[in-house]
PDB file of C-alpha atoms in Angstrom:
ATOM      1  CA  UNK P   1     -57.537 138.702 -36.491  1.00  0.00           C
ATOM      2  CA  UNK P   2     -54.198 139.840 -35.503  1.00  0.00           C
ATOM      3  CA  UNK P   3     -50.856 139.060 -37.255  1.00  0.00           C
ATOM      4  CA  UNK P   4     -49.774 137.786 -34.040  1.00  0.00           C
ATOM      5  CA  UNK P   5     -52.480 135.564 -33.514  1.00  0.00           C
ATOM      6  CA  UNK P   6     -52.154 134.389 -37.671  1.00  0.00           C
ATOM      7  CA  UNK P   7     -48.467 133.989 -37.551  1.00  0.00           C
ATOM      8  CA  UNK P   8     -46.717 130.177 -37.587  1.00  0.00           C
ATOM      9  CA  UNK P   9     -45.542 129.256 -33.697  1.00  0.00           C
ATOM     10  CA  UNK P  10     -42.473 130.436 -33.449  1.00  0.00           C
ATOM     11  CA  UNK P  11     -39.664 127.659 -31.876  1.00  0.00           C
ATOM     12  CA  UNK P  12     -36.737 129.287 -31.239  1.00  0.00           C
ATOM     13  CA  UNK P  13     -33.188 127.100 -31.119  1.00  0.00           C
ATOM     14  CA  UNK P  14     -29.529 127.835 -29.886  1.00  0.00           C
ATOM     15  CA  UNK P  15     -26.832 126.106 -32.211  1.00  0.00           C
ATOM     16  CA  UNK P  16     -23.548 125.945 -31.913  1.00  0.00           C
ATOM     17  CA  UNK P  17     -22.113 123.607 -33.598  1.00  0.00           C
ATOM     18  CA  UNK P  18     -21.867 120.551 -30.895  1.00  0.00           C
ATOM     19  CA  UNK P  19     -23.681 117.372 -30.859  1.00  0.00           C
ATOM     20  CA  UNK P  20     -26.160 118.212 -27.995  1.00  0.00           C
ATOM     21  CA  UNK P  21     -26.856 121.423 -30.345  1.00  0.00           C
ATOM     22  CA  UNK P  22     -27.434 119.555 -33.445  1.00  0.00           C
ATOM     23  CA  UNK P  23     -29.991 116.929 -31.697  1.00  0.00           C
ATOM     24  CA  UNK P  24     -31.911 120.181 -30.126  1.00  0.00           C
ATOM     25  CA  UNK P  25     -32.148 121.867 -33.902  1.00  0.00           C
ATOM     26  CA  UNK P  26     -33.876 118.398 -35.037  1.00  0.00           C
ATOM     27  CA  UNK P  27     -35.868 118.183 -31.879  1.00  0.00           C
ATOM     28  CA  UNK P  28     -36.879 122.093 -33.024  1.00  0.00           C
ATOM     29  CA  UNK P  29     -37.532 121.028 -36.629  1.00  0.00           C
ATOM     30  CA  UNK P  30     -39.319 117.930 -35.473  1.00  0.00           C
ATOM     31  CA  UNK P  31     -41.624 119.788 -33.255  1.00  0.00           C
ATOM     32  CA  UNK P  32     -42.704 122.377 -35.437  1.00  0.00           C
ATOM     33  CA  UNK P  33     -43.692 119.904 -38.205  1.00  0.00           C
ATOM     34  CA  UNK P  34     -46.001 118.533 -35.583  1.00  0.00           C
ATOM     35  CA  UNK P  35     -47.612 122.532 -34.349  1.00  0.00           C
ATOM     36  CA  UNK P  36     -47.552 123.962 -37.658  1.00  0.00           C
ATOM     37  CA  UNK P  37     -44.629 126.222 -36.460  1.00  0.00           C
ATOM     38  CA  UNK P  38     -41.375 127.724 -37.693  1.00  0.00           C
ATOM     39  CA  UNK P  39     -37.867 127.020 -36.606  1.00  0.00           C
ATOM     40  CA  UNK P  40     -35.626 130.382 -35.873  1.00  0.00           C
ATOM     41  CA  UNK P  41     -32.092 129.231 -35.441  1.00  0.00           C
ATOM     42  CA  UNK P  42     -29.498 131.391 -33.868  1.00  0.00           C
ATOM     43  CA  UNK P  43     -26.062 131.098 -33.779  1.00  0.00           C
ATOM     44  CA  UNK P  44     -24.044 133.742 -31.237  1.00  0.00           C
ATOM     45  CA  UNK P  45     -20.843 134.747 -30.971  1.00  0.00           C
ATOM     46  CA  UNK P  46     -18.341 137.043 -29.628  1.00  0.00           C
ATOM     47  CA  UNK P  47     -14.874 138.600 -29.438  1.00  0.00           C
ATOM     48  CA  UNK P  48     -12.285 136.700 -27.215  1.00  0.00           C
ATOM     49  CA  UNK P  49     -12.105 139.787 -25.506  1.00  0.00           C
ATOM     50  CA  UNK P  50     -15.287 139.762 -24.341  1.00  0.00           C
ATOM     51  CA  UNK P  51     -14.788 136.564 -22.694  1.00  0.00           C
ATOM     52  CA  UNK P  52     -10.758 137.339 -20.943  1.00  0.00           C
ATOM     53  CA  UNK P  53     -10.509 141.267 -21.028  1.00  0.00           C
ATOM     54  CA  UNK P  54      -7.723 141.177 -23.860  1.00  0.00           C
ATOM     55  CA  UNK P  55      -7.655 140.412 -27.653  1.00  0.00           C
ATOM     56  CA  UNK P  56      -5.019 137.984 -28.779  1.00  0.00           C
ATOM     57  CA  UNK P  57      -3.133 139.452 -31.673  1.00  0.00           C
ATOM     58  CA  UNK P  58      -4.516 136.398 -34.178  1.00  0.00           C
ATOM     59  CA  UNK P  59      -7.993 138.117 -33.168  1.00  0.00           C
ATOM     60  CA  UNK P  60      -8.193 140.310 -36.166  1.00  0.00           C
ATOM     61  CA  UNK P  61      -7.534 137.947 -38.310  1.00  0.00           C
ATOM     62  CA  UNK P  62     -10.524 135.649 -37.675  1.00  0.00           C
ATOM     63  CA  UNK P  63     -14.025 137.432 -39.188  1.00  0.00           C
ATOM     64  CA  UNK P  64     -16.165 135.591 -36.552  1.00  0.00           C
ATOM     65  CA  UNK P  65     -19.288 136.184 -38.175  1.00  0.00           C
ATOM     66  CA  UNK P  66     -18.646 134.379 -40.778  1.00  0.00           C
ATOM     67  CA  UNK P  67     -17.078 131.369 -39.054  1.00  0.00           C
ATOM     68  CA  UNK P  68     -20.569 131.260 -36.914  1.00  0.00           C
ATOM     69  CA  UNK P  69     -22.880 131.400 -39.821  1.00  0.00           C
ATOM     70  CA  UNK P  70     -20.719 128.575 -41.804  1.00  0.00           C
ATOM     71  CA  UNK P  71     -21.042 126.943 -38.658  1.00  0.00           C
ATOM     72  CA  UNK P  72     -24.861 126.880 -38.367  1.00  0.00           C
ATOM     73  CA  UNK P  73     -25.053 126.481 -41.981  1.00  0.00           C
ATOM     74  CA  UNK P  74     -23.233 123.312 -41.388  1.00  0.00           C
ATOM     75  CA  UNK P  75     -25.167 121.883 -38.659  1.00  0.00           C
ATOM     76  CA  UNK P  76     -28.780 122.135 -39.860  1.00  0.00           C
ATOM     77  CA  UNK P  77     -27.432 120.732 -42.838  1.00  0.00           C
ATOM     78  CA  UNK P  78     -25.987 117.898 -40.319  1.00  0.00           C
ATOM     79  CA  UNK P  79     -28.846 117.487 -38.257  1.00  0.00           C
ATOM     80  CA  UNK P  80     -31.420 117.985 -40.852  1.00  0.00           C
ATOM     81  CA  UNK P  81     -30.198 117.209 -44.175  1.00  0.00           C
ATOM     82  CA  UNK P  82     -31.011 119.098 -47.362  1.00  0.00           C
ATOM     83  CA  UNK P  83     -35.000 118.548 -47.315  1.00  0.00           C
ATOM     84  CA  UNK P  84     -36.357 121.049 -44.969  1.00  0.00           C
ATOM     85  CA  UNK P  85     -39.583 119.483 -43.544  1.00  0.00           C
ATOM     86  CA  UNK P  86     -40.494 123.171 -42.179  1.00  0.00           C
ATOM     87  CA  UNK P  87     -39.019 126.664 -42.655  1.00  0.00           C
ATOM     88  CA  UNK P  88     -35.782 127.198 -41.057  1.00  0.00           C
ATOM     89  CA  UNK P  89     -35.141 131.136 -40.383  1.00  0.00           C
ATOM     90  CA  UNK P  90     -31.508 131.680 -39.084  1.00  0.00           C
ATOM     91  CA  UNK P  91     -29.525 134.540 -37.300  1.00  0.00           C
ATOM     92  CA  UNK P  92     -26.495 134.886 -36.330  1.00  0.00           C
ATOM     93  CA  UNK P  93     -25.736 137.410 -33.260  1.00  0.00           C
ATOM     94  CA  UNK P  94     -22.727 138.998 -31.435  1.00  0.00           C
ATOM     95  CA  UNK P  95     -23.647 138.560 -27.801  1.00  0.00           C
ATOM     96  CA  UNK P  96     -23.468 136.736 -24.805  1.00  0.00           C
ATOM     97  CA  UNK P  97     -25.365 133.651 -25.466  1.00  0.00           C
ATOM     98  CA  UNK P  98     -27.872 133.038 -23.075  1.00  0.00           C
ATOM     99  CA  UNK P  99     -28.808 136.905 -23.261  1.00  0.00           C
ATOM    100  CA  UNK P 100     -28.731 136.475 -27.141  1.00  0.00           C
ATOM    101  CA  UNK P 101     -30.984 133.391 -27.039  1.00  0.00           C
ATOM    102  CA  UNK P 102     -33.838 134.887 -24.245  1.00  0.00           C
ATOM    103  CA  UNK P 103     -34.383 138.248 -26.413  1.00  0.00           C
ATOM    104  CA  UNK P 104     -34.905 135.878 -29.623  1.00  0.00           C
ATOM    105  CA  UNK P 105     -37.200 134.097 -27.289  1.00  0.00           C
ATOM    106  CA  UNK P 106     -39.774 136.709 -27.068  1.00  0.00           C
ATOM    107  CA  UNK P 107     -43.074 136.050 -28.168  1.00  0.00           C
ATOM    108  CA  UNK P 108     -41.892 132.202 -28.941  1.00  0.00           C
ATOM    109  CA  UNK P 109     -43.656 129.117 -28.481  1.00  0.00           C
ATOM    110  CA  UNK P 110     -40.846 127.424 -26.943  1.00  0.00           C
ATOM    111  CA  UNK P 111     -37.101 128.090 -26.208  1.00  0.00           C
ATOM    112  CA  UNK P 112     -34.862 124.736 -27.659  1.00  0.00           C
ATOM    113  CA  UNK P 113     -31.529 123.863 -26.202  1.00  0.00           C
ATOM    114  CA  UNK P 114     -28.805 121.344 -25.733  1.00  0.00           C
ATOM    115  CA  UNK P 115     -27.692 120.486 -22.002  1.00  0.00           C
ATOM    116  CA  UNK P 116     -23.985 121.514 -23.040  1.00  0.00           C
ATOM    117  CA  UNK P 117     -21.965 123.023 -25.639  1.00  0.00           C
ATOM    118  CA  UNK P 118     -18.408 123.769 -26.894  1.00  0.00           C
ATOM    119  CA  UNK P 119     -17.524 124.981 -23.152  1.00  0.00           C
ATOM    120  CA  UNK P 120     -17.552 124.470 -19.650  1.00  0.00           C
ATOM    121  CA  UNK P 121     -17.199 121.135 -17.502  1.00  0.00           C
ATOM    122  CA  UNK P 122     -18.315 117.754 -19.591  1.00  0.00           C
ATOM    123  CA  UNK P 123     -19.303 116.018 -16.663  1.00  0.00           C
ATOM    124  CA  UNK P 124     -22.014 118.893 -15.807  1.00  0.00           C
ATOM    125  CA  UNK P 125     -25.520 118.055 -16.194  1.00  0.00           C
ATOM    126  CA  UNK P 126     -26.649 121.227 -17.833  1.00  0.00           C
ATOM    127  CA  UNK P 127     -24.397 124.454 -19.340  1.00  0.00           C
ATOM    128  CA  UNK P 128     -24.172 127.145 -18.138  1.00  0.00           C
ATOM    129  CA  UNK P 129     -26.288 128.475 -21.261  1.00  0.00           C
ATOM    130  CA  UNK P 130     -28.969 126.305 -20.727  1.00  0.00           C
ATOM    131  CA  UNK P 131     -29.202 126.719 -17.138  1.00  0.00           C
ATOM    132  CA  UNK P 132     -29.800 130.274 -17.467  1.00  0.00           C
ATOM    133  CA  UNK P 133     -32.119 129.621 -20.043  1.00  0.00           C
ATOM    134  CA  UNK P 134     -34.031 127.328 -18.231  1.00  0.00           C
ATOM    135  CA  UNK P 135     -33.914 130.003 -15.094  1.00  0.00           C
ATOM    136  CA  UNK P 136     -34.826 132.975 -17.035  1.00  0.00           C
ATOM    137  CA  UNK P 137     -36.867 132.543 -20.373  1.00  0.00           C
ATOM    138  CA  UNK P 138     -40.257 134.387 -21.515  1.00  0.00           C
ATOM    139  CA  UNK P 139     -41.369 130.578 -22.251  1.00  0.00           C
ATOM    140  CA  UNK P 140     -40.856 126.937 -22.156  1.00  0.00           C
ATOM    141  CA  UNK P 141     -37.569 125.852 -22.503  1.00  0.00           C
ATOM    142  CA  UNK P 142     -36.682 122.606 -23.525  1.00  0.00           C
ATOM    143  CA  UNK P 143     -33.369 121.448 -23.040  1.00  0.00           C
ATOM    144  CA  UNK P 144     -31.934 118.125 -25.157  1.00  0.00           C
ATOM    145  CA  UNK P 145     -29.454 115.557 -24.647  1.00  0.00           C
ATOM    146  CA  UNK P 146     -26.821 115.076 -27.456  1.00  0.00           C
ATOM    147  CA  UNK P 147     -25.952 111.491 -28.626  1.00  0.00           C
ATOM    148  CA  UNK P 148     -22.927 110.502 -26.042  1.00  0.00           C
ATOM    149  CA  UNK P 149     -24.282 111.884 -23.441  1.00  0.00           C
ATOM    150  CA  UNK P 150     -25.631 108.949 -21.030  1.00  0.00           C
ATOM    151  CA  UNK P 151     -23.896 106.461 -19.592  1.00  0.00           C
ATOM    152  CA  UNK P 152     -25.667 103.831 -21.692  1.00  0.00           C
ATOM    153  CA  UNK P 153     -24.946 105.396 -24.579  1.00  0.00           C
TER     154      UNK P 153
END
């Protein structure tokens, strides 16, 4: 047999740091207790130059790598607690997210997202993440609801 065909389904989930991210890494974790399957968490960032064409002058001073992987640290340790009920692999990736989070989705079982994170319009019904994710992935994509984010809630 193949080491593709051996290897633990891979669920791949976008996290960064907001509520609707945090319910979609325990959805992930969830899931994959139920297939038998590993949870790959990424975290992505990038430069505010990347996002306006100029670099504030503070923009050295912030090591944005780090700040993303404390943040992810932080939120499976949030939304999952300290026992792990399946292995959690994580990355951390300078990038545009949606492109980030459809090349780690290669070859995965299933693509995990929240409906919105840290930017954008609240009142939208999906990001602008997840709708390109749910446009353009290599596989499923499920995309979660955060806690606060019906009207019944």
């Amino acid at each position: 047999m193949s080491d593709d065909l051996m290897a633990a389904p891979r669920i791949v989930v976008g996290v960064d740091g907001s509520d609707p991210s945090k319910a979609a890494l325990w959805w992930a974790v969830r899931e994959a207790g139920l297939i038998g399957g590993v949870v790959e968490a990424v975290a992505v960032w990038e430069y505010p130059s990347a996002w306006y064409g100029w670099t504030p002058p503070q923009a050295e001073v912030f090591d944005y790598e780090k700040i993303t992987s404390k943040t992810l640290v932080e939120s499976i340790d949030r939304a999952i607690g300290p026992d792990r009920p399946v292995e959690i692999r994580t990355r951390v990736v300078r990038g545009h997210p949606a492109a980030v989070l459809l090349d780690a989705a290669q070859g995965a079982r299933l693509l995990v997202v929240g409906n919105r994170g840290h930017g954008g319009f609240t009142q939208a019904l999906l990001g602008s993440v997840a709708q390109h994710c749910v446009q353009h992935a290599p596989c499923p994509v499920v995309v979660i609801r955060g806690p606060g984010d019906g009207k019944d809630d």
